[in-house]
Structures are given as structure tokens and as C-alpha cells.
PDB file of N, CA and C in Angstrom:
ATOM      1  N   UNK A  29      87.777  74.267 102.128  1.00 44.00           N
ATOM      2  CA  UNK A  29      88.384  74.344 103.443  1.00 44.00           C
ATOM      3  C   UNK A  29      89.700  73.575 103.412  1.00 44.00           C
ATOM      4  N   UNK A  30      90.740  74.167 103.991  1.00 50.00           N
ATOM      5  CA  UNK A  30      92.067  73.570 103.943  1.00 50.00           C
ATOM      6  C   UNK A  30      92.533  73.011 105.276  1.00 50.00           C
ATOM      7  N   UNK A  31      91.626  72.777 106.212  1.00 49.00           N
ATOM      8  CA  UNK A  31      92.033  72.349 107.544  1.00 49.00           C
ATOM      9  C   UNK A  31      92.747  71.010 107.571  1.00 49.00           C
ATOM     10  N   UNK A  32      92.554  70.152 106.583  1.00 50.00           N
ATOM     11  CA  UNK A  32      93.223  68.853 106.557  1.00 50.00           C
ATOM     12  C   UNK A  32      94.634  68.922 105.987  1.00 50.00           C
ATOM     13  N   UNK A  33      95.002  70.051 105.413  1.00 54.00           N
ATOM     14  CA  UNK A  33      96.324  70.195 104.804  1.00 54.00           C
ATOM     15  C   UNK A  33      97.433  70.088 105.840  1.00 54.00           C
ATOM     16  N   UNK A  34      97.177  70.608 107.025  1.00 53.00           N
ATOM     17  CA  UNK A  34      98.185  70.614 108.067  1.00 53.00           C
ATOM     18  C   UNK A  34      97.845  69.591 109.132  1.00 53.00           C
ATOM     19  N   UNK A  35      98.753  68.735 109.439  1.00 48.00           N
ATOM     20  CA  UNK A  35      98.526  67.768 110.507  1.00 48.00           C
ATOM     21  C   UNK A  35      99.277  68.167 111.776  1.00 48.00           C
ATOM     22  N   UNK A  36     100.498  68.623 111.646  1.00 47.00           N
ATOM     23  CA  UNK A  36     101.277  69.002 112.819  1.00 47.00           C
ATOM     24  C   UNK A  36     101.839  70.408 112.713  1.00 47.00           C
ATOM     25  N   UNK A  37     102.799  70.609 111.830  1.00 52.00           N
ATOM     26  CA  UNK A  37     103.439  71.916 111.718  1.00 52.00           C
ATOM     27  C   UNK A  37     103.325  72.468 110.305  1.00 52.00           C
ATOM     28  N   UNK A  38     102.966  73.740 110.219  1.00 59.00           N
ATOM     29  CA  UNK A  38     102.877  74.417 108.927  1.00 59.00           C
ATOM     30  C   UNK A  38     104.053  75.381 108.807  1.00 59.00           C
ATOM     31  N   UNK A  39     104.698  75.354 107.697  1.00 77.00           N
ATOM     32  CA  UNK A  39     105.843  76.218 107.455  1.00 77.00           C
ATOM     33  C   UNK A  39     105.416  77.489 106.722  1.00 77.00           C
ATOM     34  N   UNK A  40     106.256  78.525 106.813  1.00 83.00           N
ATOM     35  CA  UNK A  40     105.961  79.797 106.168  1.00 83.00           C
ATOM     36  C   UNK A  40     105.749  79.627 104.667  1.00 83.00           C
ATOM     37  N   UNK A  41     106.557  78.805 104.018  1.00 84.00           N
ATOM     38  CA  UNK A  41     106.423  78.600 102.572  1.00 84.00           C
ATOM     39  C   UNK A  41     105.046  78.050 102.219  1.00 84.00           C
ATOM     40  N   UNK A  42     104.532  77.169 103.040  1.00 84.00           N
ATOM     41  CA  UNK A  42     103.207  76.599 102.795  1.00 84.00           C
ATOM     42  C   UNK A  42     102.137  77.669 102.945  1.00 84.00           C
ATOM     43  N   UNK A  43     102.242  78.470 103.985  1.00 87.00           N
ATOM     44  CA  UNK A  43     101.278  79.540 104.228  1.00 87.00           C
ATOM     45  C   UNK A  43     101.311  80.558 103.099  1.00 87.00           C
ATOM     46  N   UNK A  44     102.488  80.973 102.689  1.00 89.00           N
ATOM     47  CA  UNK A  44     102.574  81.975 101.623  1.00 89.00           C
ATOM     48  C   UNK A  44     102.056  81.411 100.306  1.00 89.00           C
ATOM     49  N   UNK A  45     102.244  80.118 100.080  1.00 88.00           N
ATOM     50  CA  UNK A  45     101.730  79.476  98.879  1.00 88.00           C
ATOM     51  C   UNK A  45     100.198  79.440  98.890  1.00 88.00           C
ATOM     52  N   UNK A  46      99.614  79.119 100.020  1.00 87.00           N
ATOM     53  CA  UNK A  46      98.152  79.108 100.148  1.00 87.00           C
ATOM     54  C   UNK A  46      97.594  80.495  99.852  1.00 87.00           C
ATOM     55  N   UNK A  47      98.190  81.496 100.450  1.00 90.00           N
ATOM     56  CA  UNK A  47      97.717  82.867 100.256  1.00 90.00           C
ATOM     57  C   UNK A  47      97.830  83.280  98.787  1.00 90.00           C
ATOM     58  N   UNK A  48      98.938  82.926  98.153  1.00 92.00           N
ATOM     59  CA  UNK A  48      99.155  83.316  96.755  1.00 92.00           C
ATOM     60  C   UNK A  48      98.239  82.568  95.787  1.00 92.00           C
ATOM     61  N   UNK A  49      97.991  81.296  96.053  1.00 93.00           N
ATOM     62  CA  UNK A  49      97.254  80.459  95.101  1.00 93.00           C
ATOM     63  C   UNK A  49      95.758  80.361  95.367  1.00 93.00           C
ATOM     64  N   UNK A  50      95.339  80.686  96.571  1.00 91.00           N
ATOM     65  CA  UNK A  50      93.925  80.518  96.935  1.00 91.00           C
ATOM     66  C   UNK A  50      93.261  81.882  97.093  1.00 91.00           C
ATOM     67  N   UNK A  51      93.185  82.598  96.013  1.00 92.00           N
ATOM     68  CA  UNK A  51      92.654  83.959  96.056  1.00 92.00           C
ATOM     69  C   UNK A  51      91.139  84.020  96.225  1.00 92.00           C
ATOM     70  N   UNK A  52      90.463  82.890  96.036  1.00 93.00           N
ATOM     71  CA  UNK A  52      89.009  82.833  96.193  1.00 93.00           C
ATOM     72  C   UNK A  52      88.607  82.158  97.509  1.00 93.00           C
ATOM     73  N   UNK A  53      89.561  81.955  98.390  1.00 92.00           N
ATOM     74  CA  UNK A  53      89.338  81.258  99.647  1.00 92.00           C
ATOM     75  C   UNK A  53      88.289  81.978 100.492  1.00 92.00           C
ATOM     76  N   UNK A  54      87.292  81.215 100.976  1.00 95.00           N
ATOM     77  CA  UNK A  54      86.262  81.803 101.833  1.00 95.00           C
ATOM     78  C   UNK A  54      86.277  81.221 103.243  1.00 95.00           C
ATOM     79  N   UNK A  55      86.879  80.043 103.427  1.00 94.00           N
ATOM     80  CA  UNK A  55      86.957  79.411 104.747  1.00 94.00           C
ATOM     81  C   UNK A  55      88.353  78.840 104.959  1.00 94.00           C
ATOM     82  N   UNK A  56      88.854  78.993 106.180  1.00 93.00           N
ATOM     83  CA  UNK A  56      90.164  78.439 106.509  1.00 93.00           C
ATOM     84  C   UNK A  56      90.199  78.076 107.985  1.00 93.00           C
ATOM     85  N   UNK A  57      90.587  76.842 108.271  1.00 92.00           N
ATOM     86  CA  UNK A  57      90.694  76.355 109.644  1.00 92.00           C
ATOM     87  C   UNK A  57      92.145  75.936 109.869  1.00 92.00           C
ATOM     88  N   UNK A  58      92.847  76.666 110.720  1.00 90.00           N
ATOM     89  CA  UNK A  58      94.250  76.368 111.009  1.00 90.00           C
ATOM     90  C   UNK A  58      94.455  75.939 112.463  1.00 90.00           C
ATOM     91  N   UNK A  59      93.405  75.409 113.077  1.00 86.00           N
ATOM     92  CA  UNK A  59      93.494  74.940 114.459  1.00 86.00           C
ATOM     93  C   UNK A  59      94.639  73.944 114.625  1.00 86.00           C
ATOM     94  N   UNK A  60      95.436  74.146 115.658  1.00 81.00           N
ATOM     95  CA  UNK A  60      96.469  73.185 116.013  1.00 81.00           C
ATOM     96  C   UNK A  60      97.602  73.038 115.021  1.00 81.00           C
ATOM     97  N   UNK A  61      97.849  74.038 114.194  1.00 83.00           N
ATOM     98  CA  UNK A  61      98.909  73.934 113.187  1.00 83.00           C
ATOM     99  C   UNK A  61     100.256  74.442 113.687  1.00 83.00           C
ATOM    100  N   UNK A  62     100.304  75.043 114.857  1.00 82.00           N
ATOM    101  CA  UNK A  62     101.559  75.532 115.438  1.00 82.00           C
ATOM    102  C   UNK A  62     102.285  76.521 114.538  1.00 82.00           C
ATOM    103  N   UNK A  63     101.521  77.385 113.880  1.00 88.00           N
ATOM    104  CA  UNK A  63     102.155  78.392 113.031  1.00 88.00           C
ATOM    105  C   UNK A  63     103.070  79.282 113.854  1.00 88.00           C
ATOM    106  N   UNK A  64     104.196  79.652 113.268  1.00 89.00           N
ATOM    107  CA  UNK A  64     105.096  80.578 113.952  1.00 89.00           C
ATOM    108  C   UNK A  64     104.581  82.014 113.770  1.00 89.00           C
ATOM    109  N   UNK A  65     105.164  82.947 114.511  1.00 91.00           N
ATOM    110  CA  UNK A  65     104.697  84.329 114.492  1.00 91.00           C
ATOM    111  C   UNK A  65     104.805  84.962 113.111  1.00 91.00           C
ATOM    112  N   UNK A  66     105.862  84.651 112.382  1.00 92.00           N
ATOM    113  CA  UNK A  66     106.038  85.196 111.031  1.00 92.00           C
ATOM    114  C   UNK A  66     104.902  84.750 110.116  1.00 92.00           C
ATOM    115  N   UNK A  67     104.548  83.484 110.189  1.00 92.00           N
ATOM    116  CA  UNK A  67     103.473  82.946 109.344  1.00 92.00           C
ATOM    117  C   UNK A  67     102.126  83.547 109.707  1.00 92.00           C
ATOM    118  N   UNK A  68     101.857  83.682 110.985  1.00 93.00           N
ATOM    119  CA  UNK A  68     100.590  84.265 111.438  1.00 93.00           C
ATOM    120  C   UNK A  68     100.481  85.712 110.964  1.00 93.00           C
ATOM    121  N   UNK A  69     101.532  86.473 111.134  1.00 95.00           N
ATOM    122  CA  UNK A  69     101.514  87.882 110.716  1.00 95.00           C
ATOM    123  C   UNK A  69     101.321  88.007 109.211  1.00 95.00           C
ATOM    124  N   UNK A  70     102.035  87.190 108.454  1.00 95.00           N
ATOM    125  CA  UNK A  70     101.894  87.202 106.997  1.00 95.00           C
ATOM    126  C   UNK A  70     100.461  86.861 106.601  1.00 95.00           C
ATOM    127  N   UNK A  71      99.926  85.834 107.202  1.00 94.00           N
ATOM    128  CA  UNK A  71      98.572  85.384 106.920  1.00 94.00           C
ATOM    129  C   UNK A  71      97.564  86.507 107.168  1.00 94.00           C
ATOM    130  N   UNK A  72      97.664  87.145 108.308  1.00 95.00           N
ATOM    131  CA  UNK A  72      96.720  88.198 108.680  1.00 95.00           C
ATOM    132  C   UNK A  72      96.822  89.426 107.778  1.00 95.00           C
ATOM    133  N   UNK A  73      97.966  89.657 107.204  1.00 96.00           N
ATOM    134  CA  UNK A  73      98.144  90.797 106.289  1.00 96.00           C
ATOM    135  C   UNK A  73      97.770  90.489 104.845  1.00 96.00           C
ATOM    136  N   UNK A  74      97.708  89.210 104.478  1.00 96.00           N
ATOM    137  CA  UNK A  74      97.612  88.870 103.062  1.00 96.00           C
ATOM    138  C   UNK A  74      96.496  87.913 102.654  1.00 96.00           C
ATOM    139  N   UNK A  75      95.664  87.472 103.564  1.00 94.00           N
ATOM    140  CA  UNK A  75      94.567  86.577 103.192  1.00 94.00           C
ATOM    141  C   UNK A  75      93.607  87.240 102.212  1.00 94.00           C
ATOM    142  N   UNK A  76      92.876  86.429 101.486  1.00 93.00           N
ATOM    143  CA  UNK A  76      91.882  86.931 100.539  1.00 93.00           C
ATOM    144  C   UNK A  76      90.833  87.780 101.249  1.00 93.00           C
ATOM    145  N   UNK A  77      90.475  88.882 100.632  1.00 94.00           N
ATOM    146  CA  UNK A  77      89.432  89.729 101.203  1.00 94.00           C
ATOM    147  C   UNK A  77      88.060  89.054 101.124  1.00 94.00           C
ATOM    148  N   UNK A  78      87.982  87.925 100.429  1.00 95.00           N
ATOM    149  CA  UNK A  78      86.728  87.169 100.314  1.00 95.00           C
ATOM    150  C   UNK A  78      86.511  86.213 101.482  1.00 95.00           C
ATOM    151  N   UNK A  79      87.488  86.109 102.364  1.00 96.00           N
ATOM    152  CA  UNK A  79      87.408  85.185 103.490  1.00 96.00           C
ATOM    153  C   UNK A  79      86.211  85.522 104.382  1.00 96.00           C
ATOM    154  N   UNK A  80      85.429  84.492 104.737  1.00 97.00           N
ATOM    155  CA  UNK A  80      84.257  84.689 105.592  1.00 97.00           C
ATOM    156  C   UNK A  80      84.354  83.937 106.918  1.00 97.00           C
ATOM    157  N   UNK A  81      85.088  82.823 106.943  1.00 97.00           N
ATOM    158  CA  UNK A  81      85.240  82.038 108.170  1.00 97.00           C
ATOM    159  C   UNK A  81      86.710  81.716 108.372  1.00 97.00           C
ATOM    160  N   UNK A  82      87.186  81.966 109.586  1.00 95.00           N
ATOM    161  CA  UNK A  82      88.583  81.711 109.904  1.00 95.00           C
ATOM    162  C   UNK A  82      88.698  81.222 111.338  1.00 95.00           C
ATOM    163  N   UNK A  83      89.446  80.146 111.521  1.00 94.00           N
ATOM    164  CA  UNK A  83      89.704  79.655 112.866  1.00 94.00           C
ATOM    165  C   UNK A  83      91.211  79.601 113.093  1.00 94.00           C
ATOM    166  N   UNK A  84      91.643  80.332 114.107  1.00 92.00           N
ATOM    167  CA  UNK A  84      93.049  80.371 114.512  1.00 92.00           C
ATOM    168  C   UNK A  84      93.182  79.922 115.964  1.00 92.00           C
ATOM    169  N   UNK A  85      92.353  78.974 116.335  1.00 90.00           N
ATOM    170  CA  UNK A  85      92.304  78.435 117.698  1.00 90.00           C
ATOM    171  C   UNK A  85      93.692  78.020 118.169  1.00 90.00           C
ATOM    172  N   UNK A  86      94.076  78.493 119.329  1.00 88.00           N
ATOM    173  CA  UNK A  86      95.340  78.226 120.033  1.00 88.00           C
ATOM    174  C   UNK A  86      96.579  78.844 119.378  1.00 88.00           C
ATOM    175  N   UNK A  87      96.418  79.608 118.321  1.00 91.00           N
ATOM    176  CA  UNK A  87      97.590  80.225 117.695  1.00 91.00           C
ATOM    177  C   UNK A  87      97.930  81.544 118.381  1.00 91.00           C
ATOM    178  N   UNK A  88      99.153  81.956 118.293  1.00 91.00           N
ATOM    179  CA  UNK A  88      99.633  83.154 118.973  1.00 91.00           C
ATOM    180  C   UNK A  88      99.394  84.400 118.128  1.00 91.00           C
ATOM    181  N   UNK A  89      98.112  84.689 117.927  1.00 93.00           N
ATOM    182  CA  UNK A  89      97.686  85.870 117.177  1.00 93.00           C
ATOM    183  C   UNK A  89      97.806  87.081 118.096  1.00 93.00           C
ATOM    184  N   UNK A  90      98.439  88.126 117.621  1.00 93.00           N
ATOM    185  CA  UNK A  90      98.605  89.337 118.423  1.00 93.00           C
ATOM    186  C   UNK A  90      97.508  90.345 118.120  1.00 93.00           C
ATOM    187  N   UNK A  91      97.441  91.386 118.919  1.00 92.00           N
ATOM    188  CA  UNK A  91      96.485  92.465 118.674  1.00 92.00           C
ATOM    189  C   UNK A  91      96.734  93.091 117.300  1.00 92.00           C
ATOM    190  N   UNK A  92      97.998  93.287 116.941  1.00 94.00           N
ATOM    191  CA  UNK A  92      98.336  93.869 115.642  1.00 94.00           C
ATOM    192  C   UNK A  92      97.913  92.946 114.503  1.00 94.00           C
ATOM    193  N   UNK A  93      98.100  91.643 114.679  1.00 95.00           N
ATOM    194  CA  UNK A  93      97.650  90.679 113.673  1.00 95.00           C
ATOM    195  C   UNK A  93      96.144  90.803 113.454  1.00 95.00           C
ATOM    196  N   UNK A  94      95.404  90.897 114.541  1.00 94.00           N
ATOM    197  CA  UNK A  94      93.952  91.004 114.451  1.00 94.00           C
ATOM    198  C   UNK A  94      93.542  92.289 113.738  1.00 94.00           C
ATOM    199  N   UNK A  95      94.208  93.373 114.058  1.00 95.00           N
ATOM    200  CA  UNK A  95      93.919  94.651 113.394  1.00 95.00           C
ATOM    201  C   UNK A  95      94.164  94.543 111.884  1.00 95.00           C
ATOM    202  N   UNK A  96      95.281  93.940 111.502  1.00 96.00           N
ATOM    203  CA  UNK A  96      95.587  93.757 110.083  1.00 96.00           C
ATOM    204  C   UNK A  96      94.555  92.858 109.409  1.00 96.00           C
ATOM    205  N   UNK A  97      94.147  91.815 110.098  1.00 95.00           N
ATOM    206  CA  UNK A  97      93.190  90.854 109.559  1.00 95.00           C
ATOM    207  C   UNK A  97      91.842  91.498 109.267  1.00 95.00           C
ATOM    208  N   UNK A  98      91.292  92.215 110.226  1.00 94.00           N
ATOM    209  CA  UNK A  98      89.960  92.795 110.022  1.00 94.00           C
ATOM    210  C   UNK A  98      89.984  93.932 109.004  1.00 94.00           C
ATOM    211  N   UNK A  99      91.130  94.586 108.848  1.00 94.00           N
ATOM    212  CA  UNK A  99      91.262  95.606 107.809  1.00 94.00           C
ATOM    213  C   UNK A  99      91.253  94.952 106.431  1.00 94.00           C
ATOM    214  N   UNK A 100      91.994  93.877 106.287  1.00 93.00           N
ATOM    215  CA  UNK A 100      92.129  93.177 105.001  1.00 93.00           C
ATOM    216  C   UNK A 100      90.888  92.348 104.672  1.00 93.00           C
ATOM    217  N   UNK A 101      90.348  91.655 105.653  1.00 94.00           N
ATOM    218  CA  UNK A 101      89.244  90.706 105.438  1.00 94.00           C
ATOM    219  C   UNK A 101      87.974  91.233 106.092  1.00 94.00           C
ATOM    220  N   UNK A 102      87.374  92.234 105.489  1.00 93.00           N
ATOM    221  CA  UNK A 102      86.221  92.888 106.116  1.00 93.00           C
ATOM    222  C   UNK A 102      84.899  92.150 105.903  1.00 93.00           C
ATOM    223  N   UNK A 103      84.938  90.952 105.297  1.00 94.00           N
ATOM    224  CA  UNK A 103      83.728  90.146 105.111  1.00 94.00           C
ATOM    225  C   UNK A 103      83.635  88.997 106.114  1.00 94.00           C
ATOM    226  N   UNK A 104      84.542  88.948 107.059  1.00 95.00           N
ATOM    227  CA  UNK A 104      84.543  87.839 108.016  1.00 95.00           C
ATOM    228  C   UNK A 104      83.252  87.840 108.829  1.00 95.00           C
ATOM    229  N   UNK A 105      82.611  86.676 108.835  1.00 96.00           N
ATOM    230  CA  UNK A 105      81.372  86.495 109.597  1.00 96.00           C
ATOM    231  C   UNK A 105      81.623  85.633 110.836  1.00 96.00           C
ATOM    232  N   UNK A 106      82.636  84.782 110.767  1.00 96.00           N
ATOM    233  CA  UNK A 106      82.939  83.865 111.867  1.00 96.00           C
ATOM    234  C   UNK A 106      84.459  83.832 112.063  1.00 96.00           C
ATOM    235  N   UNK A 107      84.881  84.142 113.284  1.00 94.00           N
ATOM    236  CA  UNK A 107      86.305  84.202 113.594  1.00 94.00           C
ATOM    237  C   UNK A 107      86.555  83.562 114.952  1.00 94.00           C
ATOM    238  N   UNK A 108      87.323  82.467 114.969  1.00 93.00           N
ATOM    239  CA  UNK A 108      87.624  81.766 116.206  1.00 93.00           C
ATOM    240  C   UNK A 108      89.043  82.127 116.638  1.00 93.00           C
ATOM    241  N   UNK A 109      89.134  82.854 117.751  1.00 91.00           N
ATOM    242  CA  UNK A 109      90.426  83.237 118.313  1.00 91.00           C
ATOM    243  C   UNK A 109      90.592  82.690 119.730  1.00 91.00           C
ATOM    244  N   UNK A 110      89.811  81.661 120.052  1.00 89.00           N
ATOM    245  CA  UNK A 110      89.873  81.082 121.390  1.00 89.00           C
ATOM    246  C   UNK A 110      91.301  80.641 121.696  1.00 89.00           C
ATOM    247  N   UNK A 111      91.763  80.973 122.891  1.00 81.00           N
ATOM    248  CA  UNK A 111      93.105  80.639 123.383  1.00 81.00           C
ATOM    249  C   UNK A 111      94.208  81.252 122.515  1.00 81.00           C
ATOM    250  N   UNK A 112      93.934  82.407 121.942  1.00 78.00           N
ATOM    251  CA  UNK A 112      94.953  83.143 121.191  1.00 78.00           C
ATOM    252  C   UNK A 112      95.657  84.107 122.149  1.00 78.00           C
ATOM    253  N   UNK A 113      96.461  84.989 121.610  1.00 72.00           N
ATOM    254  CA  UNK A 113      97.217  85.931 122.445  1.00 72.00           C
ATOM    255  C   UNK A 113      96.585  87.319 122.463  1.00 72.00           C
ATOM    256  N   UNK A 114      95.331  87.438 122.032  1.00 75.00           N
ATOM    257  CA  UNK A 114      94.637  88.725 122.004  1.00 75.00           C
ATOM    258  C   UNK A 114      94.448  89.220 123.436  1.00 75.00           C
ATOM    259  N   UNK A 115      94.680  90.519 123.654  1.00 73.00           N
ATOM    260  CA  UNK A 115      94.596  91.060 125.015  1.00 73.00           C
ATOM    261  C   UNK A 115      93.263  91.740 125.316  1.00 73.00           C
ATOM    262  N   UNK A 116      92.505  92.085 124.313  1.00 64.00           N
ATOM    263  CA  UNK A 116      91.290  92.843 124.609  1.00 64.00           C
ATOM    264  C   UNK A 116      90.045  92.262 124.099  1.00 64.00           C
TER     265      UNK A 116
END
């Protein structure tokens, strides 16, 4: 779990590095990281398909991001989108 990696702000370079280097990642908690829209979109399109637990609490995840995420990560068992930007 990488939830301690970010304390305040996560940059796109950090997110892309995690995605590239952590191909066996099964859990990720990004609560309160203040990811920008570019980072969130990249993350949702490129996370490991082995991911099973993901928390994006309070992040501005869009409907399109969610669609990309569930297509890419079809093994997700636990997904926290509380206070996200999802409309449906």
C-alpha cells in the first residue's frame, strides 16, 4: 500500500512513476492527495489490472475516469469514491 507516500500534494511525475514501476500493485490509497485532473485521468487509464482495492476519497474523479478505471481494472473488489465528482 502506498498511502503514506503522499502527505500533501502528488505530482503527475510521481503518479506516472508509480504506475510504471508498480505493475503488481493490488492496493492503493490516495485519500487527500489533491491529485490534479491530469493525474487522476492518467491513473484511471493506466493502473495495474491486478488492482483490487482503491481509494480516491475526495478526489475529482469524473464519470469518464470511472469508466476507464473499471475497464482497465476489472478485479476491483473495493472502491472508495466518497465525495468524488461522480454524477451517477
